[in-house]
């Protein structure tokens, strides 16, 4: 009840959804108020009575079809309008409508909600299921998913009136409204079901896998001495049942509205950070090991380290103080850039804890369509607020820049993170941020000597890691600073790929006897982690057509007090082991075919739906051979992956798909297939341009063509004119790519590849061919050294410079 009251009060500023089932208006329609209550049951009785059917129909659709044939459209409409028109409503129904709902949904035909809104002096807009969901309502929308008696006429009665399960398959408009219903509930603060017993299959299908629904869904049932156990069980799967009745809910609303409304803005994309209380005890060895091996964070121990100015649980990075100093010096937008497992998330938590003492802190959970308005509302409410967005380049460049502009030279602070390996797809986003005067990029550099010492002490707590325990104190420090290059990712790679960690993962995995669905859920969650993301529950639920939250919660409940450390849920985010560890598990605990089957199913589902920017990025990343090949090595399984994906038209039409299959065939040495698939990629690019009348960016195709020509020349021992044409075309393609706007590092690597192959194969060319290629390569190399200056500093420039440094002097 406390959570119900909290959410109910919070949603007064927006995000309250009311759903009314048959029980809401049953007494006004003289329906019998028992546990069988539902429009379907009442309709069946009504239709049987009209048909004088004996024995009566037990199937609603059969009864409806027979009556419709008998009395036609006009007769059916007249009958339903007479039966489902309400004249009087109760005071508690009016009180329910006084609450500032964002939207009201109902499966009822009747006009009780509209009458209640009128009695509550609330402007409402009744919407039939044949109305367009994309048109915004000016007043409180009351949406009749099964049709609305007051909007029926002889032309739309058959199209609008939902009569049981069979009707859903015929009514295309209902699906559009159910999609909007899902979206509204996904972003809601609270969802209150009144008079709905959770027995409607199609409504359940729309909501049973939504993020965090169980925490914010509440079912209001009539008071009863003994609740029906099946109804209660069905409701508990979706939320929390209460047996206070409609009158009890009305009392809650009256009391709530008598108090001042909260001023804090409605949050959907962001969640307010609440600092943990510092632990009263030192961290245990198990807690430290769980942090390193499983990425399981104990917030109270992070708080203890911060408040006591110690590093007894984790490495407190020097970047924290640098950030606080930068904020004091009026830096307002900071980007932390680092490789996977570089400690960005822990650094963000440390900063949130330190900053929350003087500023409200908000962390992005998932970017919804209204995220820009939400940022503006937060800053209006708290101008000095701190907003944290991890993996910021997952957002479209324009949206990220629009958010950042709201902080430039203002009081608020925007803290961003990105993976260095992702910057190759985000140069435009980075360049746009660098144009803001309050922006500062803060790369996570090598560990300092003090940080390396802390890491050595903490790693010593990992009891079974022989590679480390065999070293003395000084040798451990040399191992971190020299062997691991003072890099936390390099260090974790050694740790998380060790035999000790593999055995620990196996022991944890064997804690439970997992069903096929649970194994599939774990594979997908680990695959997303291996890409470098902690995925929202909603993304995995919607993509896999299952309630991920319930699956993960079920595994953790069975695992006991320590929970299931491999995959767990933190609010609305699925968390797993660190990305390097995720690769370890996928490689060692699952067969290649099992991984392929799970990811193919996910891609198939994603291909068939509209994808937001995050889903689109995941869709593209999961299709990449470079991602797949780290955990699947069997060539037959890899071919199965691409063959299955090819069956989906939305995937087959993507040049990216054929490019990835081409890369896989190159890796397998099947050069004839590789060339054929690359040509298909070019064909799909042409088809895309014909279909959309937009220009397709062929840079990646051209770059792969140049690399392929060098690979073919090397593998097939091409000589003479053929070799000359291959190298000449590769040079021309690379030159073309380098001259385009927003260059990235990969054409520099291609140039290095061409130069190295030319050094090896050049003796197969005569003097004339060699002279021509020498001149072309020399000019291209000079231009590349000039062009490197426009690359963003950091990952892009370092990769490009490394490639050019590998080219023999004189080229």
Coordinates of N, CA and C in Angstrom, one line a residue, residues 405-610:
X405 N 22.8 21.0 -25.3 CA 22.7 22.5 -25.4 C 22.0 23.1 -24.2
X406 N 21.1 22.2 -23.6 CA 20.4 22.7 -22.4 C 21.3 22.9 -21.2
X407 N 22.5 22.4 -21.3 CA 23.4 22.5 -20.1 C 24.6 23.5 -20.4
X408 N 24.8 23.9 -21.7 CA 25.9 24.7 -22.0 C 25.8 26.1 -21.4
X409 N 26.8 26.3 -20.5 CA 26.9 27.6 -19.8 C 25.8 27.8 -18.8
X410 N 25.1 26.7 -18.4 CA 24.0 26.8 -17.4 C 24.5 26.3 -16.0
X411 N 23.5 26.1 -15.1 CA 23.9 25.6 -13.8 C 23.9 24.1 -13.7
X412 N 23.2 23.5 -14.5 CA 23.1 22.0 -14.5 C 24.4 21.4 -15.0
X413 N 24.5 20.1 -14.7 CA 25.7 19.3 -15.2 C 25.2 18.1 -15.9
X414 N 25.8 17.8 -17.1 CA 25.5 16.7 -17.9 C 26.8 15.8 -17.9
X415 N 26.7 14.5 -17.4 CA 27.8 13.6 -17.4 C 27.5 12.5 -18.4
X416 N 28.3 12.3 -19.4 CA 28.2 11.3 -20.4 C 29.3 10.2 -20.4
X417 N 28.9 9.0 -20.8 CA 30.0 8.0 -21.0 C 29.9 7.4 -22.4
X418 N 31.0 6.9 -22.9 CA 30.9 6.2 -24.2 C 32.0 5.2 -24.2
X419 N 31.8 4.1 -24.9 CA 32.9 3.1 -25.1 C 33.8 3.6 -26.2
X420 N 35.1 3.5 -26.0 CA 36.0 3.9 -27.0 C 35.8 3.2 -28.3
X421 N 35.4 1.9 -28.3 CA 35.2 1.1 -29.5 C 34.0 1.5 -30.2
X422 N 33.1 2.3 -29.5 CA 31.9 2.8 -30.2 C 32.1 4.1 -30.9
X423 N 33.2 4.8 -30.6 CA 33.4 6.1 -31.2 C 33.6 6.1 -32.7
X424 N 34.0 4.9 -33.2 CA 34.1 4.8 -34.7 C 32.8 5.0 -35.4
X425 N 31.7 4.9 -34.6 CA 30.4 5.2 -35.2 C 29.8 6.5 -34.7
X426 N 30.6 7.3 -34.0 CA 30.0 8.5 -33.4 C 30.9 9.7 -33.6
X427 N 31.6 9.8 -34.6 CA 32.5 11.0 -34.8 C 31.7 12.2 -35.0
X428 N 30.5 12.1 -35.6 CA 29.7 13.3 -35.8 C 29.1 13.8 -34.4
X429 N 28.7 12.8 -33.6 CA 28.2 13.1 -32.3 C 29.3 13.8 -31.4
X430 N 30.5 13.3 -31.5 CA 31.6 13.8 -30.7 C 31.9 15.2 -31.2
X431 N 32.0 15.4 -32.5 CA 32.3 16.7 -33.1 C 31.3 17.7 -32.7
X432 N 30.0 17.3 -32.6 CA 29.0 18.3 -32.2 C 29.1 18.7 -30.8
X433 N 29.5 17.8 -29.9 CA 29.7 18.1 -28.5 C 30.9 19.1 -28.3
X434 N 31.9 18.8 -29.1 CA 33.2 19.6 -29.0 C 32.9 21.1 -29.4
X435 N 31.8 21.3 -30.1 CA 31.5 22.7 -30.5 C 30.9 23.5 -29.3
X436 N 30.6 22.8 -28.2 CA 30.0 23.5 -27.1 C 31.1 24.0 -26.1
X437 N 30.9 25.3 -25.7 CA 32.0 25.9 -24.9 C 32.2 25.2 -23.5
X438 N 31.1 24.6 -23.0 CA 31.2 24.0 -21.6 C 31.6 22.6 -21.6
X439 N 32.0 22.0 -22.8 CA 32.2 20.6 -23.0 C 33.7 20.3 -22.6
X440 N 33.9 19.1 -22.0 CA 35.2 18.6 -21.8 C 35.2 17.1 -21.9
X441 N 36.1 16.6 -22.7 CA 36.3 15.1 -22.8 C 37.3 14.7 -21.8
X442 N 36.9 13.6 -21.1 CA 37.8 13.1 -20.0 C 38.1 11.6 -20.2
X443 N 39.0 11.3 -21.0 CA 39.3 9.8 -21.2 C 39.8 9.2 -19.9
X444 N 39.4 7.9 -19.7 CA 39.9 7.2 -18.6 C 41.3 6.7 -19.0
X445 N 42.3 7.3 -18.4 CA 43.7 7.0 -18.8 C 44.2 5.7 -18.1
X446 N 45.5 5.5 -18.3 CA 46.2 4.4 -17.6 C 46.0 4.5 -16.1
X447 N 46.0 3.4 -15.4 CA 46.0 3.5 -13.9 C 47.2 4.2 -13.4
X448 N 47.0 5.1 -12.4 CA 48.2 5.7 -11.8 C 48.9 4.7 -10.9
X449 N 50.0 5.0 -10.3 CA 50.7 4.1 -9.4 C 49.9 3.8 -8.2
X450 N 49.2 4.8 -7.6 CA 48.3 4.6 -6.5 C 47.2 3.7 -6.8
X451 N 46.6 3.9 -8.0 CA 45.4 3.0 -8.4 C 45.9 1.6 -8.7
X452 N 47.1 1.5 -9.3 CA 47.7 0.1 -9.5 C 47.9 -0.6 -8.2
X453 N 48.3 0.1 -7.2 CA 48.5 -0.5 -5.8 C 47.2 -1.0 -5.2
X454 N 46.2 -0.2 -5.4 CA 44.9 -0.5 -4.9 C 44.4 -1.8 -5.6
X455 N 44.5 -1.8 -7.0 CA 44.1 -3.0 -7.7 C 44.8 -4.2 -7.3
X456 N 46.1 -4.1 -7.0 CA 46.9 -5.3 -6.5 C 46.3 -5.8 -5.2
X457 N 46.0 -4.9 -4.3 CA 45.5 -5.3 -3.0 C 44.1 -5.9 -3.2
X458 N 43.3 -5.4 -4.0 CA 41.9 -5.9 -4.2 C 42.0 -7.2 -4.9
X459 N 42.8 -7.4 -5.9 CA 42.9 -8.6 -6.6 C 43.4 -9.8 -5.8
X460 N 44.1 -9.4 -4.7 CA 44.7 -10.4 -3.8 C 43.5 -11.1 -3.1
X461 N 42.3 -10.5 -3.1 CA 41.2 -11.1 -2.4 C 40.5 -12.2 -3.2
X462 N 40.9 -12.3 -4.5 CA 40.3 -13.3 -5.3 C 41.1 -14.6 -5.1
X463 N 40.6 -15.5 -4.3 CA 41.3 -16.5 -3.6 C 42.0 -17.5 -4.6
X464 N 41.3 -17.9 -5.6 CA 41.8 -19.0 -6.4 C 42.5 -18.7 -7.6
X465 N 42.8 -17.4 -7.8 CA 43.5 -17.0 -9.1 C 45.0 -17.2 -9.0
X466 N 45.4 -18.4 -9.4 CA 46.8 -18.8 -9.2 C 47.8 -17.9 -9.9
X467 N 47.4 -17.4 -11.1 CA 48.3 -16.6 -11.9 C 48.8 -15.3 -11.1
X468 N 48.0 -14.9 -10.2 CA 48.3 -13.7 -9.4 C 48.9 -14.0 -8.1
X469 N 48.4 -15.1 -7.4 CA 48.8 -15.4 -6.1 C 50.3 -16.0 -6.1
X470 N 50.7 -16.4 -7.2 CA 52.1 -16.9 -7.2 C 53.1 -15.8 -7.3
X471 N 52.7 -14.5 -7.5 CA 53.6 -13.4 -7.5 C 53.7 -12.7 -6.2
X472 N 54.9 -12.2 -5.9 CA 55.1 -11.4 -4.7 C 54.6 -10.0 -4.9
X473 N 54.7 -9.1 -3.9 CA 54.1 -7.8 -4.0 C 54.6 -7.0 -5.2
X474 N 55.9 -6.9 -5.3 CA 56.5 -6.2 -6.4 C 56.2 -6.7 -7.8
X475 N 56.2 -8.1 -7.8 CA 55.9 -8.7 -9.1 C 54.5 -8.5 -9.5
X476 N 53.6 -8.4 -8.6 CA 52.2 -8.1 -8.9 C 52.1 -6.7 -9.5
X477 N 52.8 -5.8 -8.9 CA 52.7 -4.4 -9.4 C 53.3 -4.3 -10.8
X478 N 54.4 -5.1 -11.0 CA 55.0 -5.1 -12.4 C 54.0 -5.7 -13.4
X479 N 53.3 -6.8 -12.9 CA 52.3 -7.5 -13.8 C 51.2 -6.5 -14.2
X480 N 50.8 -5.6 -13.3 CA 49.7 -4.7 -13.6 C 50.3 -3.6 -14.5
X481 N 51.4 -3.0 -14.2 CA 51.9 -1.8 -14.9 C 52.6 -2.2 -16.2
X482 N 53.2 -3.3 -16.3 CA 54.0 -3.7 -17.5 C 53.2 -4.7 -18.4
X483 N 52.9 -5.9 -17.8 CA 52.2 -6.9 -18.6 C 50.9 -6.4 -19.0
X484 N 50.1 -5.8 -18.1 CA 48.8 -5.3 -18.4 C 48.8 -3.8 -18.8
X485 N 49.9 -3.2 -19.0 CA 50.0 -1.8 -19.5 C 49.3 -0.8 -18.6
X486 N 49.1 -1.1 -17.3 CA 48.4 -0.3 -16.4 C 47.0 0.0 -16.9
X487 N 46.4 -1.0 -17.6 CA 45.1 -0.9 -18.1 C 44.2 -1.8 -17.4
X488 N 43.1 -1.3 -16.9 CA 42.1 -2.1 -16.1 C 41.5 -3.2 -17.1
X489 N 41.1 -2.8 -18.3 CA 40.5 -3.8 -19.2 C 41.5 -4.9 -19.5
X490 N 42.8 -4.6 -19.7 CA 43.8 -5.7 -20.0 C 43.9 -6.6 -18.7
X491 N 43.9 -6.0 -17.6 CA 44.0 -6.8 -16.3 C 42.8 -7.7 -16.2
X492 N 41.6 -7.2 -16.4 CA 40.4 -8.0 -16.3 C 40.3 -9.1 -17.4
X493 N 40.9 -8.8 -18.5 CA 40.9 -9.8 -19.6 C 41.7 -11.0 -19.1
X494 N 42.8 -10.7 -18.4 CA 43.6 -11.8 -17.9 C 42.9 -12.6 -16.8
X495 N 42.2 -11.8 -16.0 CA 41.4 -12.4 -14.9 C 40.2 -13.2 -15.4
X496 N 39.4 -12.6 -16.2 CA 38.1 -13.1 -16.5 C 38.2 -14.3 -17.5
X497 N 39.4 -14.4 -18.1 CA 39.6 -15.5 -19.1 C 40.4 -16.6 -18.4
X498 N 40.7 -16.5 -17.1 CA 41.5 -17.5 -16.4 C 40.7 -18.8 -16.2
X499 N 41.4 -19.9 -15.9 CA 40.7 -21.1 -15.6 C 39.9 -21.0 -14.3
X500 N 40.4 -20.2 -13.3 CA 39.7 -20.1 -12.1 C 38.3 -19.5 -12.3
X501 N 38.3 -18.4 -13.1 CA 37.0 -17.7 -13.3 C 36.1 -18.6 -14.1
X502 N 36.6 -19.3 -15.1 CA 35.8 -20.2 -15.9 C 35.1 -21.2 -15.1
X503 N 35.8 -21.7 -14.1 CA 35.3 -22.7 -13.2 C 34.2 -22.1 -12.3
X504 N 34.5 -20.9 -11.8 CA 33.5 -20.2 -11.0 C 32.2 -20.0 -11.7
X505 N 32.3 -19.5 -13.0 CA 31.1 -19.3 -13.8 C 30.4 -20.6 -14.0
X506 N 31.1 -21.7 -14.2 CA 30.5 -23.0 -14.4 C 29.7 -23.5 -13.2
X507 N 30.4 -23.3 -12.0 CA 29.7 -23.6 -10.7 C 28.4 -22.8 -10.6
X508 N 28.5 -21.6 -10.9 CA 27.3 -20.7 -10.7 C 26.2 -21.2 -11.7
X509 N 26.6 -21.5 -12.9 CA 25.6 -21.9 -13.9 C 25.0 -23.2 -13.5
X510 N 25.7 -24.1 -12.9 CA 25.2 -25.4 -12.5 C 24.3 -25.3 -11.2
X511 N 24.2 -24.2 -10.6 CA 23.4 -24.0 -9.4 C 21.9 -24.4 -9.7
X512 N 21.5 -24.1 -11.0 CA 20.1 -24.3 -11.3 C 19.9 -25.3 -12.5
X513 N 18.8 -26.0 -12.4 CA 18.4 -26.8 -13.6 C 17.6 -25.9 -14.5
X514 N 18.1 -25.5 -15.6 CA 17.5 -24.5 -16.4 C 16.6 -25.0 -17.5
X515 N 15.5 -24.4 -17.7 CA 14.6 -24.8 -18.9 C 15.2 -24.2 -20.1
X516 N 14.7 -24.6 -21.3 CA 15.1 -24.1 -22.6 C 14.9 -22.6 -22.6
X517 N 13.8 -22.1 -22.1 CA 13.5 -20.7 -22.2 C 14.5 -19.9 -21.3
X518 N 14.8 -20.5 -20.2 CA 15.8 -19.8 -19.3 C 17.2 -19.8 -19.9
X519 N 17.6 -20.9 -20.5 CA 18.9 -20.9 -21.2 C 18.9 -19.8 -22.3
X520 N 17.8 -19.8 -23.1 CA 17.7 -18.8 -24.1 C 17.8 -17.4 -23.6
X521 N 17.1 -17.1 -22.5 CA 17.1 -15.8 -21.8 C 18.5 -15.4 -21.4
X522 N 19.3 -16.4 -20.8 CA 20.6 -16.1 -20.4 C 21.5 -15.8 -21.6
X523 N 21.4 -16.6 -22.6 CA 22.3 -16.4 -23.8 C 22.1 -15.0 -24.4
X524 N 20.8 -14.6 -24.5 CA 20.6 -13.3 -25.1 C 21.1 -12.1 -24.2
X525 N 20.9 -12.3 -22.9 CA 21.4 -11.2 -22.0 C 22.9 -11.2 -22.0
X526 N 23.5 -12.3 -22.1 CA 25.0 -12.3 -22.1 C 25.5 -11.8 -23.5
X527 N 24.8 -12.1 -24.5 CA 25.2 -11.6 -25.8 C 25.1 -10.1 -25.9
X528 N 24.1 -9.5 -25.3 CA 24.0 -8.0 -25.2 C 25.1 -7.5 -24.4
X529 N 25.4 -8.1 -23.3 CA 26.5 -7.7 -22.4 C 27.8 -7.8 -23.2
X530 N 28.0 -8.8 -23.9 CA 29.2 -9.0 -24.7 C 29.4 -7.9 -25.8
X531 N 28.3 -7.3 -26.2 CA 28.3 -6.2 -27.1 C 28.8 -4.9 -26.4
X532 N 28.4 -4.9 -25.1 CA 28.8 -3.8 -24.3 C 27.7 -3.0 -23.7
X533 N 26.5 -3.6 -23.5 CA 25.3 -3.0 -23.0 C 24.7 -3.8 -21.9
X534 N 24.1 -3.0 -20.9 CA 23.1 -3.7 -20.0 C 21.8 -3.3 -20.5
X535 N 21.0 -4.3 -21.0 CA 19.8 -4.0 -21.7 C 18.6 -3.8 -20.8
X536 N 17.7 -2.9 -21.2 CA 16.5 -2.7 -20.5 C 15.6 -4.0 -20.5
X537 N 14.9 -4.3 -19.5 CA 14.0 -5.5 -19.5 C 13.1 -5.4 -20.6
X538 N 12.6 -4.2 -20.9 CA 11.5 -4.0 -22.0 C 12.1 -4.4 -23.3
X539 N 13.4 -4.1 -23.6 CA 13.9 -4.4 -24.9 C 14.0 -5.9 -25.1
X540 N 14.5 -6.7 -24.1 CA 14.6 -8.1 -24.2 C 13.2 -8.8 -24.2
X541 N 12.3 -8.2 -23.3 CA 10.9 -8.8 -23.3 C 10.2 -8.7 -24.6
X542 N 10.3 -7.5 -25.2 CA 9.5 -7.2 -26.4 C 10.2 -8.0 -27.6
X543 N 11.5 -8.0 -27.6 CA 12.2 -8.7 -28.7 C 12.1 -10.2 -28.6
X544 N 12.0 -10.8 -27.4 CA 11.9 -12.2 -27.3 C 10.5 -12.7 -27.0
X545 N 9.5 -11.8 -26.9 CA 8.1 -12.2 -26.7 C 8.0 -13.0 -25.4
X546 N 8.6 -12.6 -24.4 CA 8.5 -13.2 -23.1 C 8.8 -12.2 -22.0
X547 N 8.3 -12.5 -20.8 CA 8.4 -11.6 -19.7 C 9.8 -11.8 -19.1
X548 N 10.8 -11.1 -19.5 CA 12.2 -11.3 -19.1 C 12.3 -11.1 -17.6
X549 N 11.6 -10.0 -17.1 CA 11.7 -9.7 -15.7 C 11.3 -10.9 -14.8
X550 N 10.2 -11.6 -15.2 CA 9.7 -12.7 -14.5 C 10.6 -13.9 -14.5
X551 N 11.2 -14.1 -15.7 CA 12.2 -15.2 -15.9 C 13.4 -15.0 -15.0
X552 N 14.0 -13.8 -15.0 CA 15.2 -13.5 -14.2 C 14.8 -13.6 -12.7
X553 N 13.7 -13.0 -12.3 CA 13.2 -13.1 -10.9 C 13.1 -14.5 -10.5
X554 N 12.5 -15.3 -11.4 CA 12.3 -16.7 -11.0 C 13.6 -17.5 -10.8
X555 N 14.6 -17.2 -11.6 CA 15.9 -17.9 -11.4 C 16.5 -17.4 -10.2
X556 N 16.4 -16.1 -9.9 CA 17.1 -15.6 -8.7 C 16.4 -16.1 -7.4
X557 N 15.0 -16.3 -7.5 CA 14.3 -16.8 -6.3 C 14.8 -18.3 -6.0
X558 N 15.0 -19.1 -7.1 CA 15.4 -20.5 -6.9 C 16.8 -20.6 -6.5
X559 N 17.6 -19.6 -6.8 CA 19.0 -19.6 -6.5 C 19.3 -19.4 -5.0
X560 N 18.3 -18.9 -4.2 CA 18.5 -18.7 -2.8 C 19.0 -17.3 -2.5
X561 N 19.6 -17.2 -1.3 CA 19.9 -15.9 -0.7 C 21.0 -15.1 -1.6
X562 N 21.9 -15.8 -2.1 CA 23.0 -15.2 -2.9 C 22.5 -14.8 -4.3
X563 N 21.3 -15.2 -4.7 CA 20.7 -15.0 -6.0 C 21.6 -15.6 -7.1
X564 N 21.2 -15.4 -8.3 CA 21.9 -16.0 -9.5 C 22.8 -14.9 -10.1
X565 N 24.1 -15.1 -9.9 CA 25.0 -14.1 -10.2 C 25.3 -13.9 -11.7
X566 N 25.0 -14.8 -12.5 CA 25.3 -14.7 -13.9 C 24.4 -13.7 -14.6
X567 N 23.1 -13.7 -14.3 CA 22.1 -12.8 -14.9 C 21.2 -12.4 -13.8
X568 N 21.0 -11.1 -13.6 CA 20.1 -10.6 -12.6 C 19.4 -9.3 -13.0
X569 N 18.5 -8.9 -12.3 CA 17.7 -7.7 -12.6 C 18.0 -6.6 -11.6
X570 N 18.3 -5.4 -12.1 CA 18.4 -4.2 -11.2 C 17.4 -3.2 -11.7
X571 N 16.2 -3.3 -11.0 CA 15.1 -2.4 -11.4 C 14.7 -2.8 -12.8
X572 N 14.8 -1.9 -13.8 CA 14.4 -2.2 -15.1 C 15.5 -2.5 -16.1
X573 N 16.7 -2.8 -15.5 CA 17.9 -3.1 -16.4 C 18.3 -4.6 -16.0
X574 N 18.6 -5.3 -17.1 CA 19.2 -6.7 -16.9 C 20.7 -6.5 -16.8
X575 N 21.3 -7.1 -15.8 CA 22.7 -7.0 -15.6 C 23.3 -8.4 -15.6
X576 N 24.5 -8.5 -16.1 CA 25.2 -9.8 -16.2 C 26.6 -9.6 -15.7
X577 N 27.5 -10.5 -16.0 CA 28.9 -10.4 -15.7 C 29.5 -9.3 -16.6
X578 N 30.7 -8.8 -16.4 CA 31.4 -7.9 -17.3 C 31.5 -8.5 -18.7
X579 N 31.6 -7.6 -19.7 CA 31.5 -8.1 -21.1 C 32.5 -9.1 -21.4
X580 N 33.7 -9.0 -20.9 CA 34.8 -10.0 -21.2 C 34.3 -11.4 -20.6
X581 N 33.8 -11.3 -19.4 CA 33.3 -12.5 -18.7 C 32.1 -13.1 -19.5
X582 N 31.3 -12.3 -20.1 CA 30.1 -12.8 -20.9 C 30.6 -13.6 -22.1
X583 N 31.7 -13.1 -22.7 CA 32.3 -13.9 -23.8 C 32.8 -15.2 -23.3
X584 N 33.4 -15.3 -22.1 CA 33.9 -16.5 -21.5 C 32.8 -17.5 -21.4
X585 N 31.6 -17.1 -20.8 CA 30.5 -18.0 -20.6 C 29.9 -18.5 -21.9
X586 N 29.7 -17.6 -22.8 CA 29.1 -18.0 -24.1 C 30.0 -19.0 -24.9
X587 N 31.3 -18.8 -24.7 CA 32.3 -19.7 -25.4 C 32.3 -21.1 -24.7
X588 N 32.2 -21.1 -23.4 CA 32.5 -22.3 -22.7 C 31.2 -23.1 -22.2
X589 N 30.1 -22.4 -22.0 CA 29.0 -23.1 -21.4 C 27.8 -23.3 -22.3
X590 N 27.9 -22.8 -23.5 CA 26.8 -23.1 -24.5 C 27.4 -23.5 -25.8
X591 N 26.7 -24.4 -26.5 CA 27.1 -24.9 -27.8 C 26.9 -23.8 -28.8
X592 N 27.7 -23.7 -29.9 CA 27.6 -22.7 -30.9 C 26.2 -22.6 -31.5
X593 N 25.6 -23.8 -31.8 CA 24.2 -23.8 -32.4 C 23.2 -23.2 -31.4
X594 N 23.4 -23.4 -30.1 CA 22.4 -22.8 -29.2 C 22.5 -21.3 -29.2
X595 N 23.7 -20.8 -29.2 CA 23.9 -19.3 -29.3 C 23.3 -18.8 -30.6
X596 N 23.5 -19.4 -31.7 CA 23.0 -19.0 -33.0 C 21.5 -19.0 -33.0
X597 N 20.9 -20.1 -32.5 CA 19.4 -20.2 -32.5 C 18.8 -19.0 -31.7
X598 N 19.4 -18.7 -30.6 CA 18.8 -17.6 -29.7 C 18.9 -16.3 -30.4
X599 N 20.0 -16.0 -31.0 CA 20.2 -14.7 -31.6 C 19.4 -14.6 -32.9
X600 N 19.3 -15.6 -33.7 CA 18.5 -15.6 -34.9 C 17.1 -15.3 -34.5
X601 N 16.6 -15.9 -33.5 CA 15.2 -15.7 -33.1 C 15.0 -14.2 -32.7
X602 N 15.9 -13.7 -31.9 CA 15.9 -12.3 -31.5 C 15.9 -11.4 -32.8
X603 N 16.8 -11.6 -33.7 CA 16.9 -10.8 -34.9 C 15.6 -10.9 -35.7
X604 N 15.0 -12.1 -35.8 CA 13.8 -12.2 -36.5 C 12.7 -11.4 -36.0
X605 N 12.5 -11.4 -34.6 CA 11.5 -10.6 -34.0 C 11.8 -9.1 -34.1
X606 N 13.0 -8.7 -34.0 CA 13.3 -7.3 -34.2 C 13.1 -6.8 -35.6
X607 N 13.4 -7.7 -36.6 CA 13.2 -7.3 -38.0 C 11.8 -7.0 -38.3
X608 N 10.8 -7.6 -37.6 CA 9.4 -7.4 -37.9 C 8.8 -6.3 -37.2
X609 N 9.5 -5.5 -36.4 CA 8.9 -4.4 -35.6 C 9.6 -3.1 -35.9
X610 N 8.9 -2.0 -35.6 CA 9.5 -0.7 -35.6 C 10.5 -0.6 -34.5

